[in-house]
XYZ file of N, CA and C in Angstrom:
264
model
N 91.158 126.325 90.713
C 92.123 125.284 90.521
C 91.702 124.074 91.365
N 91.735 123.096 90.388
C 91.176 121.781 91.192
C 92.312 121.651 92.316
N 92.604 120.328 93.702
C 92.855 120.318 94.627
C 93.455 119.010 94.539
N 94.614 118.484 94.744
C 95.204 117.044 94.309
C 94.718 116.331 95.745
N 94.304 114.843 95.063
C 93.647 114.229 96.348
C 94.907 113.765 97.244
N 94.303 113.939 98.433
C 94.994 113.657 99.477
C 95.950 111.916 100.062
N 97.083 112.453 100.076
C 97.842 111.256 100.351
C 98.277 111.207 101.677
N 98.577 110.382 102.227
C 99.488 109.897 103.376
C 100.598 110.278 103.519
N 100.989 110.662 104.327
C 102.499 111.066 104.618
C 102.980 110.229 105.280
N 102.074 109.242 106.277
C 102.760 108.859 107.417
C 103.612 107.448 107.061
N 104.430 106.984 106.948
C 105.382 105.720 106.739
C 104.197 104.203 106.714
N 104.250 103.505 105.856
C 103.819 102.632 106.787
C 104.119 101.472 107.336
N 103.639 100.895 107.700
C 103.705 99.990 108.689
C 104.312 98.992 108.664
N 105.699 98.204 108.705
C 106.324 97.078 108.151
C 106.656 96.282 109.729
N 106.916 95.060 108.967
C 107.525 94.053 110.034
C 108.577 93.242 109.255
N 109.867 92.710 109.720
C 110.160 92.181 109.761
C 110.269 91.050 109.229
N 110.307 90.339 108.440
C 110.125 88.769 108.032
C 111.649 88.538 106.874
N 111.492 86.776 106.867
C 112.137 86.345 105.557
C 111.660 86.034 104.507
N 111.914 86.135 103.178
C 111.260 86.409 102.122
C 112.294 84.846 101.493
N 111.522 84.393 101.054
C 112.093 82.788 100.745
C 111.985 82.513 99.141
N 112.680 82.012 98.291
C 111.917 81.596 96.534
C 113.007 80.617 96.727
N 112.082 79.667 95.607
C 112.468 77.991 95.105
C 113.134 78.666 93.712
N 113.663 79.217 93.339
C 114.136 79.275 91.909
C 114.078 77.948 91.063
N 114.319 77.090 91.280
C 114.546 75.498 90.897
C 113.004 75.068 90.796
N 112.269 75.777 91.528
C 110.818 74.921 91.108
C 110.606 74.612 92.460
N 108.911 73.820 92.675
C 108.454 73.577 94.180
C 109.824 73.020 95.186
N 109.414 73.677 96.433
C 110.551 72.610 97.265
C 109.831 72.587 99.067
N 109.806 71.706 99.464
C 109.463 71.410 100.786
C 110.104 71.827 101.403
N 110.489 72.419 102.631
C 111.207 72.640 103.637
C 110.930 73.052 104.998
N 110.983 72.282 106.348
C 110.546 72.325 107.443
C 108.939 72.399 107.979
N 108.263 71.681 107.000
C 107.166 71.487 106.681
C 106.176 72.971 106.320
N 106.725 73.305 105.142
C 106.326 74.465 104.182
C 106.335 74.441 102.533
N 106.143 74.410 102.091
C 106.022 74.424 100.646
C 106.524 75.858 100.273
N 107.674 76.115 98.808
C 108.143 77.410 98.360
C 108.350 76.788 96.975
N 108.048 77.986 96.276
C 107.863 77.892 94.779
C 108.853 79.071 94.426
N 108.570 79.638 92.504
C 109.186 80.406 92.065
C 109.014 81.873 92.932
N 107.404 81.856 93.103
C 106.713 82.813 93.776
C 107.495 83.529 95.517
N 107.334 84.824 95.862
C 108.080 84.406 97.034
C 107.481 84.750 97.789
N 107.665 83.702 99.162
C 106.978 83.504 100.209
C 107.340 84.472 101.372
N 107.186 85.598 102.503
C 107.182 86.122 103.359
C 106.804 85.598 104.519
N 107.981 84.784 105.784
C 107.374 84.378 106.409
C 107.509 85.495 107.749
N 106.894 86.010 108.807
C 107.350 86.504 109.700
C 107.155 85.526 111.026
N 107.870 86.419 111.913
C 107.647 86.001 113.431
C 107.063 84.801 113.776
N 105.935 85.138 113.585
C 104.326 84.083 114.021
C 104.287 83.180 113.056
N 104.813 83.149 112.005
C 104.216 82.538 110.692
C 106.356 81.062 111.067
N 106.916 81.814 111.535
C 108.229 80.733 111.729
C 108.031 79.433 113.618
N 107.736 80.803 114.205
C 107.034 79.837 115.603
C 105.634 78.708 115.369
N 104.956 79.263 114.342
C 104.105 78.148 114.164
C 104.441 76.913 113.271
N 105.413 76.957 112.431
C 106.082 76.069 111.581
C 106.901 75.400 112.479
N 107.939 75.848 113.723
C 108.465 74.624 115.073
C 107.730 74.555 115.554
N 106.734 75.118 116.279
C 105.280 74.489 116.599
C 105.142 72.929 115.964
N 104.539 72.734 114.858
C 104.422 71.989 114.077
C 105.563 71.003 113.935
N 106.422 71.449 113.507
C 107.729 70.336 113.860
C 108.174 69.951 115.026
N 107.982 70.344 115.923
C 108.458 69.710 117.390
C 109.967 70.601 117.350
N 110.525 71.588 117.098
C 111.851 72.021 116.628
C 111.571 73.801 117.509
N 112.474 73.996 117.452
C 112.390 75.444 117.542
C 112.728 76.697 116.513
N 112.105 77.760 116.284
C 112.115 78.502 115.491
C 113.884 78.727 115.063
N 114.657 79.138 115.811
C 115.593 78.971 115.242
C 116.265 77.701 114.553
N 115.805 76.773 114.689
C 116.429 75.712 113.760
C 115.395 75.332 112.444
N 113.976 75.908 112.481
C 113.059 75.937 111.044
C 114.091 77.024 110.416
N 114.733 78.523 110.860
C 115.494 79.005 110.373
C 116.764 78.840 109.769
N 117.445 77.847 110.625
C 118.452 76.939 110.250
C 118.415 76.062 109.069
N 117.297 75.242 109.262
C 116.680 74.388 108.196
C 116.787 75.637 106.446
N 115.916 76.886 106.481
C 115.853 77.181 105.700
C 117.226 77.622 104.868
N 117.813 78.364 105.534
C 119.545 78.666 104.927
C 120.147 77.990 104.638
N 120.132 76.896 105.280
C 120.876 75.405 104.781
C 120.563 75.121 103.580
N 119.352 74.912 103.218
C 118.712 74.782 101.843
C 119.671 74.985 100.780
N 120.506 74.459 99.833
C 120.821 75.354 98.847
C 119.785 75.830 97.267
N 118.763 74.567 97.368
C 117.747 75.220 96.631
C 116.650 76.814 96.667
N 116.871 76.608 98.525
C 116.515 78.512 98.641
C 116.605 79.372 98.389
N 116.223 80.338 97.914
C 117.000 81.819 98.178
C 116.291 82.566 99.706
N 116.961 82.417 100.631
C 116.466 83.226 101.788
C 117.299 84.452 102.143
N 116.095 85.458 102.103
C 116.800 87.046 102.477
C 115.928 87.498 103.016
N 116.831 88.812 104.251
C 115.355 89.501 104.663
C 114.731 90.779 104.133
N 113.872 90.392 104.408
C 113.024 91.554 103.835
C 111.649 91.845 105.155
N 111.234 93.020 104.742
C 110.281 93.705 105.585
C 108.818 93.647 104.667
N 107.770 93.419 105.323
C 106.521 93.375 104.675
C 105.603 94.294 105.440
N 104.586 94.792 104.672
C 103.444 95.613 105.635
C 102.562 95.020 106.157
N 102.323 95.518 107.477
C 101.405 94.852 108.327
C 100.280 95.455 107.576
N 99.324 94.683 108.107
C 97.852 94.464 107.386
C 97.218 96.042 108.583
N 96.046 97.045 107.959
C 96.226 97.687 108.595
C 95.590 97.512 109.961
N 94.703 96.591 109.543
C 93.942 96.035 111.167
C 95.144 95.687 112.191
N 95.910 95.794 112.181
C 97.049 94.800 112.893
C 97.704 95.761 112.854
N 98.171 96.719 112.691
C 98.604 97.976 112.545
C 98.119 99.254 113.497
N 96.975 98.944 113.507
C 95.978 100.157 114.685
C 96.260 99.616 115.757
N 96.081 100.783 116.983
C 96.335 100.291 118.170
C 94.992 100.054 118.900
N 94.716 99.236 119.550
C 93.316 98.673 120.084
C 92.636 99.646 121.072
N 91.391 99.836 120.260
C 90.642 100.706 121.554
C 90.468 100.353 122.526
């Protein structure tokens, strides 16, 4: 009897982020671009956007909810697995 190939058991790896869509079509916001498509921003990816604005991450967050062209919700994405391993 053949042998079913081997899967993963172990969970993997998610973080955290907001998951953003333009339903309405392109839209700018806090110097980002969001389309129909949806965008996942996390952690690093919102501090570098007030970075950039002179603002702080909680108010690029602010900025985005305000939006009523947004749809912002959270959602969890998988870390990449390099970023995932713990460093030798």
């Amino acid at each position: 009897m053949a042998k079913a190939p081997a899967t993963s058991t172990a969970p993997e790896a998610t973080e955290p982020c907001l998951r953003i869509t333009a339903p309405g079509g392109s839209r700018w916001r806090a110097g980002l671009q969001f389309g129909r498509a949806p965008v996942d921003l996390g952690e690093a990816d919102i501090e570098a956007a007030a970075r950039a604005k002179g603002i702080t991450p909680e108010d690029v967050i602010a900025l985005l909810r305000a939006d009523p062209h947004l749809a912002v919700v959270p959602h969890r994405r998988p870390i990449p697995e390099a970023e995932a391993s713990p460093e030798a």
